[in-house]
Tab-separated table of C-alpha atoms in Angstrom:
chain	number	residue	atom	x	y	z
A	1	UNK	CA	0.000	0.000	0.000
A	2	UNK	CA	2.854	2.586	1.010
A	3	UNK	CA	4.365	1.800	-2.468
A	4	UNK	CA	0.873	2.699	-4.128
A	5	UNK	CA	0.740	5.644	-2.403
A	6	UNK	CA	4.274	6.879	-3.503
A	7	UNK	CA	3.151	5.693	-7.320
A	8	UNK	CA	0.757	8.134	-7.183
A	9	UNK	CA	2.452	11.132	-5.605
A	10	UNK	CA	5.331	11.064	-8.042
A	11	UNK	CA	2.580	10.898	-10.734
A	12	UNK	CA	0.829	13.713	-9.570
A	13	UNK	CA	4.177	15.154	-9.133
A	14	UNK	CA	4.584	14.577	-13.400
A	15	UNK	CA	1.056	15.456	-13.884
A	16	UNK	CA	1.201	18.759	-12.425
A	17	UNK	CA	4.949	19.581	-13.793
A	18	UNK	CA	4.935	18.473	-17.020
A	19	UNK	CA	8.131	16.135	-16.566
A	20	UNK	CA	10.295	19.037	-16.274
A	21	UNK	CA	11.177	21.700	-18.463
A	22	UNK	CA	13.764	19.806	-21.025
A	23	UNK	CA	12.311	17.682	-23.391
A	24	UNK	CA	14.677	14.834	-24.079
A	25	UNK	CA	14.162	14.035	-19.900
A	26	UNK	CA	10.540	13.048	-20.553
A	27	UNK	CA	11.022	10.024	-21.332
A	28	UNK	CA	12.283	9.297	-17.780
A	29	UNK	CA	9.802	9.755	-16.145
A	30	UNK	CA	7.873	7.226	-17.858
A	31	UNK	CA	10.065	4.200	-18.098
A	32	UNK	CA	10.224	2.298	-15.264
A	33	UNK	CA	13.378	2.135	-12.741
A	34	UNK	CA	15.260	-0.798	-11.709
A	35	UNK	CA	14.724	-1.694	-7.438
A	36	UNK	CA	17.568	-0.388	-5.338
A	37	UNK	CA	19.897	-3.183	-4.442
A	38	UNK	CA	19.014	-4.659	-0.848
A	39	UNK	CA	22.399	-5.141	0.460
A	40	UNK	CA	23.537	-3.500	3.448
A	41	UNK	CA	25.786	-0.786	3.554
A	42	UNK	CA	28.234	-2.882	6.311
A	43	UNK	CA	27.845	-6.369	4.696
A	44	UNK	CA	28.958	-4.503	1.067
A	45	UNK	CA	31.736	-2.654	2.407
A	46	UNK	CA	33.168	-5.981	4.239
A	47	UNK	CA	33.003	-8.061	1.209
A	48	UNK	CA	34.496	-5.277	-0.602
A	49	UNK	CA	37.495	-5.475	1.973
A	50	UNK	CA	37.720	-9.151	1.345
A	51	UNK	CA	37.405	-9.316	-2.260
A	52	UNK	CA	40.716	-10.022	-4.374
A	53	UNK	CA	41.859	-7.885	-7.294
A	54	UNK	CA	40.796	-8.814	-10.494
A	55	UNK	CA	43.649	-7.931	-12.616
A	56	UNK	CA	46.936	-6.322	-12.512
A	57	UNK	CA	45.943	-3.718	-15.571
A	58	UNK	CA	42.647	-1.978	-17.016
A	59	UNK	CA	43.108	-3.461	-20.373
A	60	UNK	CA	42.638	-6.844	-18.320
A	61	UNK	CA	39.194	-6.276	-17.457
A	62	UNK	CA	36.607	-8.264	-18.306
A	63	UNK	CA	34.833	-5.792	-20.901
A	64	UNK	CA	31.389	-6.468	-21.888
A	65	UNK	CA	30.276	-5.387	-25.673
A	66	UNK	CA	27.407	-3.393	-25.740
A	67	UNK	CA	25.246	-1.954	-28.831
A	68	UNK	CA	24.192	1.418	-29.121
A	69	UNK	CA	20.945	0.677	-28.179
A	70	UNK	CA	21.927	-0.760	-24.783
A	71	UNK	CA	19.286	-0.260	-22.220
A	72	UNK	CA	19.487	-2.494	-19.228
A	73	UNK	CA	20.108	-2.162	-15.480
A	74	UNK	CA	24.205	-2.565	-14.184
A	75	UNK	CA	24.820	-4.499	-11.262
A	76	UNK	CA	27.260	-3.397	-9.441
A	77	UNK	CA	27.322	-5.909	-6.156
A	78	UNK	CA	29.243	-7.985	-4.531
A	79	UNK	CA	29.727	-10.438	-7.605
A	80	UNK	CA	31.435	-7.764	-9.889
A	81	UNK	CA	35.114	-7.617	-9.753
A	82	UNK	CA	37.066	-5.494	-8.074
A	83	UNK	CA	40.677	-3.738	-8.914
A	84	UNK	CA	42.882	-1.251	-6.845
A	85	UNK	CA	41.764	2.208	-8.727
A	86	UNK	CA	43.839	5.327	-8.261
A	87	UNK	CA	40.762	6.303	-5.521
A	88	UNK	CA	41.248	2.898	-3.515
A	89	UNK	CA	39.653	-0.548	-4.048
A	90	UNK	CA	36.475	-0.823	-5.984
A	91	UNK	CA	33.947	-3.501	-7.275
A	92	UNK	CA	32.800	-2.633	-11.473
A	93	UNK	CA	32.037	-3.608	-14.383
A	94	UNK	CA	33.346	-2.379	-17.801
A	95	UNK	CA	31.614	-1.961	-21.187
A	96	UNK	CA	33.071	-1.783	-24.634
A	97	UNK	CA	31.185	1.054	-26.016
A	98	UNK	CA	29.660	0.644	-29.970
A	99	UNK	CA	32.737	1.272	-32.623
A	100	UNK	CA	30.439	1.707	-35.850
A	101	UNK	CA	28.217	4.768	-34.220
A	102	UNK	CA	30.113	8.183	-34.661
A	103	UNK	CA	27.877	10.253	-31.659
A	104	UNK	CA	25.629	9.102	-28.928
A	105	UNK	CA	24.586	9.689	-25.349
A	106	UNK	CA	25.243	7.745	-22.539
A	107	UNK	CA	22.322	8.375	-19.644
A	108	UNK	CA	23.353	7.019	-16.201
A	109	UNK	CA	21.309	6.642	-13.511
A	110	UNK	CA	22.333	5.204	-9.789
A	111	UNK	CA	18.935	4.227	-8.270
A	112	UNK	CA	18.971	5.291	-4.618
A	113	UNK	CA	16.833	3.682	-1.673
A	114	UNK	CA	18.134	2.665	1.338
A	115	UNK	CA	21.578	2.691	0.076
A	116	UNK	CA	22.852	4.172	-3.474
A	117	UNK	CA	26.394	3.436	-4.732
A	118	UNK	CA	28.104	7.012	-5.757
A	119	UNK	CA	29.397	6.469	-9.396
A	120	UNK	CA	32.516	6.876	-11.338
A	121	UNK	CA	32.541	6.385	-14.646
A	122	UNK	CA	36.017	6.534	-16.367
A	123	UNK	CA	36.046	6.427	-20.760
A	124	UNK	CA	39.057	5.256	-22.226
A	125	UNK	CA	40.598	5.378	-25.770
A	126	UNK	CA	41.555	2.676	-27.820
A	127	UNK	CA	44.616	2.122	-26.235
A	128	UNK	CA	43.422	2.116	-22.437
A	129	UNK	CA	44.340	5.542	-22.172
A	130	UNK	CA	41.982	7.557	-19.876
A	131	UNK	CA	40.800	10.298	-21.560
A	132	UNK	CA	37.230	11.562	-19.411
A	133	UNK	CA	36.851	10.964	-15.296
A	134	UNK	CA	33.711	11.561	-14.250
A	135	UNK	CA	32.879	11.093	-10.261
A	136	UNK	CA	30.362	11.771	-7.572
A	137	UNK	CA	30.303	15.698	-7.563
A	138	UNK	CA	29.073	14.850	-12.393
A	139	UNK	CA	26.229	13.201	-10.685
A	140	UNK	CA	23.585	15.142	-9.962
A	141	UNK	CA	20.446	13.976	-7.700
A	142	UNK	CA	16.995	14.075	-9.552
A	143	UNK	CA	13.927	12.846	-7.030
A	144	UNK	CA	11.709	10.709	-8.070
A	145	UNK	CA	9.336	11.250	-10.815
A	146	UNK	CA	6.482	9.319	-12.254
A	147	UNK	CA	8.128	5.172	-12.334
A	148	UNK	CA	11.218	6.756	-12.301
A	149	UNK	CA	12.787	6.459	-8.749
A	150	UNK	CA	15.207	8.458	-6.741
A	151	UNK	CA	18.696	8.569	-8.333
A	152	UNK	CA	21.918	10.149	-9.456
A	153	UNK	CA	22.481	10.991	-12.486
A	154	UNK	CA	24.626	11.711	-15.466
A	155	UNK	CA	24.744	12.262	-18.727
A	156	UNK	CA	27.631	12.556	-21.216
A	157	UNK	CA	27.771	12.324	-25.026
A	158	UNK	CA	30.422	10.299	-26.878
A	159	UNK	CA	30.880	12.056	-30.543
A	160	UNK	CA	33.773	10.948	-33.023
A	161	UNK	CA	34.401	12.978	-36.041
A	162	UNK	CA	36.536	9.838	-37.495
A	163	UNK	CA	35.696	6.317	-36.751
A	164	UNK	CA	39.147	5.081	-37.182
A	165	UNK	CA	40.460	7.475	-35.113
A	166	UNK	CA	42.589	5.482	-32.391
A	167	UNK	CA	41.709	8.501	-29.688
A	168	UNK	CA	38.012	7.993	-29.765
A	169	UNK	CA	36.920	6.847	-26.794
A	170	UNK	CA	35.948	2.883	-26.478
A	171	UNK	CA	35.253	2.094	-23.526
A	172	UNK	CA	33.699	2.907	-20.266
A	173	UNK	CA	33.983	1.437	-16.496
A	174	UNK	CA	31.520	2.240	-13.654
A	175	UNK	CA	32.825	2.109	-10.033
A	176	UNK	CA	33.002	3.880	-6.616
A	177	UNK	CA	35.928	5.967	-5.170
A	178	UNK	CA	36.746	5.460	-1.358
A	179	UNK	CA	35.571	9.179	-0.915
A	180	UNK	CA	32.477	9.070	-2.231
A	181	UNK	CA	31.438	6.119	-1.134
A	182	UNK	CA	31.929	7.066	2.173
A	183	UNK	CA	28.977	9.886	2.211
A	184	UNK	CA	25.421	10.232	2.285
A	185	UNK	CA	22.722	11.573	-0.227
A	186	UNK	CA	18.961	12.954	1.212
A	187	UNK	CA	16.311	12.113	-0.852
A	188	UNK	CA	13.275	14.208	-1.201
A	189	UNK	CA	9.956	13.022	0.603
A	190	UNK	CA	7.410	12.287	-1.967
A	191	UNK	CA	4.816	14.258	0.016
A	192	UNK	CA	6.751	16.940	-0.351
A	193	UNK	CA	7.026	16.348	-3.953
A	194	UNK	CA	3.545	16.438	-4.377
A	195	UNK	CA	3.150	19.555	-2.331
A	196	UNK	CA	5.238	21.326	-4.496
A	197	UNK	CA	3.919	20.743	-7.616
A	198	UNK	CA	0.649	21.720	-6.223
A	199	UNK	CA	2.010	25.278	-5.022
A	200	UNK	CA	1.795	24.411	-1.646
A	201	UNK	CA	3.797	24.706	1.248
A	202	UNK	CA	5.958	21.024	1.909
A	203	UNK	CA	5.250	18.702	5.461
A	204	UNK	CA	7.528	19.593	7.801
A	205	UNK	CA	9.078	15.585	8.094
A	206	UNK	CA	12.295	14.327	7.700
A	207	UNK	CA	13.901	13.221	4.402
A	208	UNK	CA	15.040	9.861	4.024
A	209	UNK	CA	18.721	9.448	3.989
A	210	UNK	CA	20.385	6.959	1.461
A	211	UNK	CA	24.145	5.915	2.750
A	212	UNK	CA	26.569	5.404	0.155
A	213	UNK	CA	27.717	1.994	-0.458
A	214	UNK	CA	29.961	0.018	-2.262
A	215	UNK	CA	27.377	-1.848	-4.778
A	216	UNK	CA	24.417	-0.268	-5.881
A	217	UNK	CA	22.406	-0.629	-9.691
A	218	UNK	CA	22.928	1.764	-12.332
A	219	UNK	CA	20.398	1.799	-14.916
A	220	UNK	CA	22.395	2.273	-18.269
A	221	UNK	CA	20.544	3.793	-21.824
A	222	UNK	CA	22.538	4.487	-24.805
A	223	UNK	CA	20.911	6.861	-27.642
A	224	UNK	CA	22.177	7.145	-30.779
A	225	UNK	CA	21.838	10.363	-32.108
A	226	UNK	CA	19.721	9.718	-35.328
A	227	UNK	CA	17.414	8.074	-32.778
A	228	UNK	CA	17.383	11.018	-29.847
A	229	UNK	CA	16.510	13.611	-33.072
A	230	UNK	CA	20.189	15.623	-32.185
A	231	UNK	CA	22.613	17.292	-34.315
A	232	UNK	CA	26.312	15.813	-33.195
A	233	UNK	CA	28.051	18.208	-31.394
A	234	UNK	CA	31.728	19.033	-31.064
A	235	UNK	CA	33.752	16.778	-29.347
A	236	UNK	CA	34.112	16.946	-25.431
A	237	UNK	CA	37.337	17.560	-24.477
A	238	UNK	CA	39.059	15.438	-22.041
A	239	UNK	CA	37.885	15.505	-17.926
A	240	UNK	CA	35.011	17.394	-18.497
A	241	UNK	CA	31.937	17.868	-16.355
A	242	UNK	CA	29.984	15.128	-18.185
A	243	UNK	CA	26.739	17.338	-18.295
A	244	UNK	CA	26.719	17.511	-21.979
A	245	UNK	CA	23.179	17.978	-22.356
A	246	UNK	CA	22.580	18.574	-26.496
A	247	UNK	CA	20.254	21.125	-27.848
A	248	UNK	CA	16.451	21.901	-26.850
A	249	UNK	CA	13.901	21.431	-28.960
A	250	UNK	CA	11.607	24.224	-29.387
A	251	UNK	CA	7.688	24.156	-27.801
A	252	UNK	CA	4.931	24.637	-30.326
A	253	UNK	CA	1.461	25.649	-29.137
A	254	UNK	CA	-1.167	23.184	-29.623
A	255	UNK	CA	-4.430	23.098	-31.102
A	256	UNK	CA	-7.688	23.425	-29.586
A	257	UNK	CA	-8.776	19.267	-28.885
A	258	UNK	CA	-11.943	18.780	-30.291
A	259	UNK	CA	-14.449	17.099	-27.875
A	260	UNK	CA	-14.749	13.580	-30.125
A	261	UNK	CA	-10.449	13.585	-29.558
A	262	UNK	CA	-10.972	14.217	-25.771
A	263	UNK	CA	-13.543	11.315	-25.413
A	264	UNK	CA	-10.871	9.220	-27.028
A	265	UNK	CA	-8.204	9.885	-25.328
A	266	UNK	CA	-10.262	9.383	-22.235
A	267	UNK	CA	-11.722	6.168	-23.549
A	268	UNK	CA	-8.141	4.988	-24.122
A	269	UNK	CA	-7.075	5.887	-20.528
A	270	UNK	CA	-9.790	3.853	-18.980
A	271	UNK	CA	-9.334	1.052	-21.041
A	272	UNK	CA	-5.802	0.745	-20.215
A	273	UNK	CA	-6.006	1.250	-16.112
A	274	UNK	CA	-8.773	-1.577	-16.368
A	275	UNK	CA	-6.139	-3.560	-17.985
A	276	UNK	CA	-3.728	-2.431	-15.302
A	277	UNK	CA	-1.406	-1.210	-17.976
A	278	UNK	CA	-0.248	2.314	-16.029
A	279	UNK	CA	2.401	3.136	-18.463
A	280	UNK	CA	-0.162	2.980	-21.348
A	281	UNK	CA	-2.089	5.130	-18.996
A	282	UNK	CA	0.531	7.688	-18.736
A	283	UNK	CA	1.350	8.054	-22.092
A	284	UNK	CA	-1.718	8.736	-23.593
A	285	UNK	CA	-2.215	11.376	-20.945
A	286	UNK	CA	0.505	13.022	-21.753
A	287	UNK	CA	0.234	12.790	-25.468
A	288	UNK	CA	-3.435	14.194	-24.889
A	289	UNK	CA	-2.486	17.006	-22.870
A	290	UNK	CA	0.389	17.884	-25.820
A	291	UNK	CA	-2.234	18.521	-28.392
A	292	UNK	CA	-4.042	20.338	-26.752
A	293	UNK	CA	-6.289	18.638	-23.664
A	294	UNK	CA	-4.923	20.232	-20.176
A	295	UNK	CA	-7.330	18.249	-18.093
A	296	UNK	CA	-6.085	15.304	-19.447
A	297	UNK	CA	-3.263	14.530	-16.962
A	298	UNK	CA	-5.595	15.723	-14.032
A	299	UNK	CA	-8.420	13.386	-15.274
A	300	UNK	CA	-5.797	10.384	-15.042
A	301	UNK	CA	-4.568	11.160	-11.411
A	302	UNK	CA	-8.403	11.562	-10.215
A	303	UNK	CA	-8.856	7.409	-11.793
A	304	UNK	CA	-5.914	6.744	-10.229
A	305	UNK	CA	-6.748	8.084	-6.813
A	306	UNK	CA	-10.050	6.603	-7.130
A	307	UNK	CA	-8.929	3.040	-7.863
């Protein structure tokens, strides 16, 4: 029940805010996020302590090929391997990023709960040479939002001018550094989520505090950009601040909804909460209220509240 009730705050939360103000970030909100890893924080750091070195060198890792359509969740627990990092002893995993796509972005997202591990992620040319480090302070947190959970995220674009160019960056490994790891991250309330997107004062109750830890899951989404509907931009020099966000797509006003599109719309919303299909649900609300039907969102909430 507590989880139902958090459901529909962060919905109401979308609803109400439109899914935030940049476009490419809708999507989201609407796709559903992996569970936080149950592991405690002690029990991860003591098998971390105890776990053997994988390899002697990075280009010994065990790199996993990945296309550039990759969308899956990264477990990072106790299971990974771990290696002696410049920032102390870490478990990750390593991905050989697609060679025949010249730009793409790479969306990161640590999923926070109890626990949330604090990522690195460190790109590397074709010769193992590190060319981008990316740690704790590139990861921003974003609350919860819709089926999207509390997390940290990043986002960084890989672009390469020449394919065969020995410099473009190949591969990427996610991990921890002993500093962040050893820190903290408050989460926002969902009450207070909801209160705020109402225009209402927040509950004065505590925020929920999520300890870093060793192992966590990172939900991982490549987009090519043919497929995200973005120019390529220049390429990102080395060690920077990974927020390469691309460019904004411009709002057009919509139409007046005629009354026969409204009816369908709401047909179609119905249909799909009585199939218990809530992402169906969400989508059609929010394709309604983008041409042109602003109760459309509010309408689904109210089912949803009712149910």
């Amino acid at each position: 029940m507590k989880n139902s009730i958090h459901l529909v705050l962060g919905i109401a939360a979308v609803m109400m805010t439109g899914c935030g103000s940049e476009p490419l970030r809708r999507v989201d909100a609407f796709s559903h996020s992996p569970a936080p890893l149950e592991l405690s924080e002690s029990n991860a750091r003591q098998a971390l302590a105890a776990a053997a070195p994988c390899c002697e060198r990075i280009e010994q890792f065990p790199f996993q090929s990945i296309p550039v359509d990759f969308s899956a969740s990264v477990l990072i627990d106790t299971s990974a391997p771990a290696f002696e990092f410049d920032s102390g002893k870490s478990f990750f995993r390593a991905f050989a990023l697609p060679r025949d796509s010249k730009s793409f972005e790479i969306r990161l997202y640590s999923q926070a709960g109890d626990t949330v591990l604090a990522p690195s992620a460190m790109l590397l040319d074709s010769r193992f040479r590190m060319t981008r480090l990316l740690d704790a302070d590139d990861f921003s947190y974003v609350p919860a939002e819709g089926l999207k959970g509390d997390s940290l995220d990043a986002r960084l674009r890989i672009d390469r001018l020449y394919l065969d160019n020995p410099g473009n960056e190949h591969y990427l490994v996610l991990f921890s550094s002993e500093r962040d790891s050893a820190g903290q991250t408050i989460l926002q309330h969902p009450a207070k989520a909801y209160a705020k997107a109402l225009g209402n004062e927040p509950p004065s109750i505590p925020d929920p505090v999520a300890r870093h830890s060793p192992t966590g899951v990172i939900k991982m989404v490549l987009i090519e950009d043919k497929v995200a509907g973005q120019q390529a931009n220049t390429y990102v020099p080395a060690y920077s601040t990974g927020r390469e966000m691309g460019n904004q797509l411009p709002s057009v006003p919509a139409p007046a909804v005629l009354p026969e599109t409204q009816a369908y719309y709401r047909q179609g919303i119905d249909a799909a909460l009585a199939s218990k299909d809530l992402e169906r649900a969400l989508r059609l609300a929010d394709e309604a209220a983008r041409i042109g039907d602003a109760d459309a969102r509010a309408y689904l909430l109210e089912r949803i509240q009712i149910k």
